[in-house]
Amino acid sequence: MSQKTRQAPKGFKWICTRYRKVRNNPNKVLDAHEYGHQAWCFLVRTKG
């Protein structure tokens, strides 16, 4: 997903990162490239 193709809802912003931790196993880190993606993208609530 490209940030240019989707607008974030009001009060949120898109964060894209190559690596992410597994929620149930914080010792395990996933690499987006191993899954054929450039990055993991998710919404984060902004202050205010």
CSV table of C-alpha atoms in Angstrom, one decimal:
chain,number,residue,atom,x,y,z
A,1,MET,CA,0.0,0.0,0.0
A,2,SER,CA,1.2,3.5,-0.8
A,3,GLN,CA,0.5,6.4,1.4
A,4,LYS,CA,-0.4,8.3,-1.7
A,5,THR,CA,-3.2,6.0,-2.5
A,6,ARG,CA,-5.0,6.1,0.9
A,7,GLN,CA,-5.7,9.1,3.1
A,8,ALA,CA,-5.5,8.5,6.9
A,9,PRO,CA,-8.7,9.3,8.8
A,10,LYS,CA,-8.7,12.5,10.8
A,11,GLY,CA,-6.7,12.0,14.0
A,12,PHE,CA,-4.6,9.2,12.6
A,13,LYS,CA,-1.5,8.9,10.4
A,14,TRP,CA,0.1,6.0,8.5
A,15,ILE,CA,3.4,4.5,9.8
A,16,CYS,CA,5.3,2.3,7.4
A,17,THR,CA,8.2,0.2,8.6
A,18,ARG,CA,10.2,-2.8,7.3
A,19,TYR,CA,10.3,-4.7,10.6
A,20,ARG,CA,7.7,-5.4,13.2
A,21,LYS,CA,7.4,-7.5,16.3
A,22,VAL,CA,4.9,-10.3,16.8
A,23,ARG,CA,2.3,-9.3,19.4
A,24,ASN,CA,2.2,-12.7,21.1
A,25,ASN,CA,6.0,-13.3,20.9
A,26,PRO,CA,8.0,-10.0,21.3
A,27,ASN,CA,11.3,-11.9,20.7
A,28,LYS,CA,10.2,-12.7,17.1
A,29,VAL,CA,10.6,-9.9,14.5
A,30,LEU,CA,9.1,-10.1,11.0
A,31,ASP,CA,10.8,-8.7,7.9
A,32,ALA,CA,8.4,-7.4,5.3
A,33,HIS,CA,10.8,-8.3,2.5
A,34,GLU,CA,10.6,-12.0,3.4
A,35,TYR,CA,6.8,-11.8,2.8
A,36,GLY,CA,7.1,-10.0,-0.6
A,37,HIS,CA,6.3,-6.5,0.8
A,38,GLN,CA,8.3,-3.3,1.0
A,39,ALA,CA,7.0,-2.4,4.4
A,40,TRP,CA,4.3,-3.0,7.0
A,41,CYS,CA,1.8,-0.1,7.2
A,42,PHE,CA,-0.5,0.6,10.0
A,43,LEU,CA,-2.6,3.5,11.4
A,44,VAL,CA,-1.4,5.3,14.6
A,45,ARG,CA,-3.5,7.8,16.5
A,46,THR,CA,-2.0,11.3,16.7
A,47,LYS,CA,-2.1,13.6,19.7
A,48,GLY,CA,-4.6,16.3,19.9
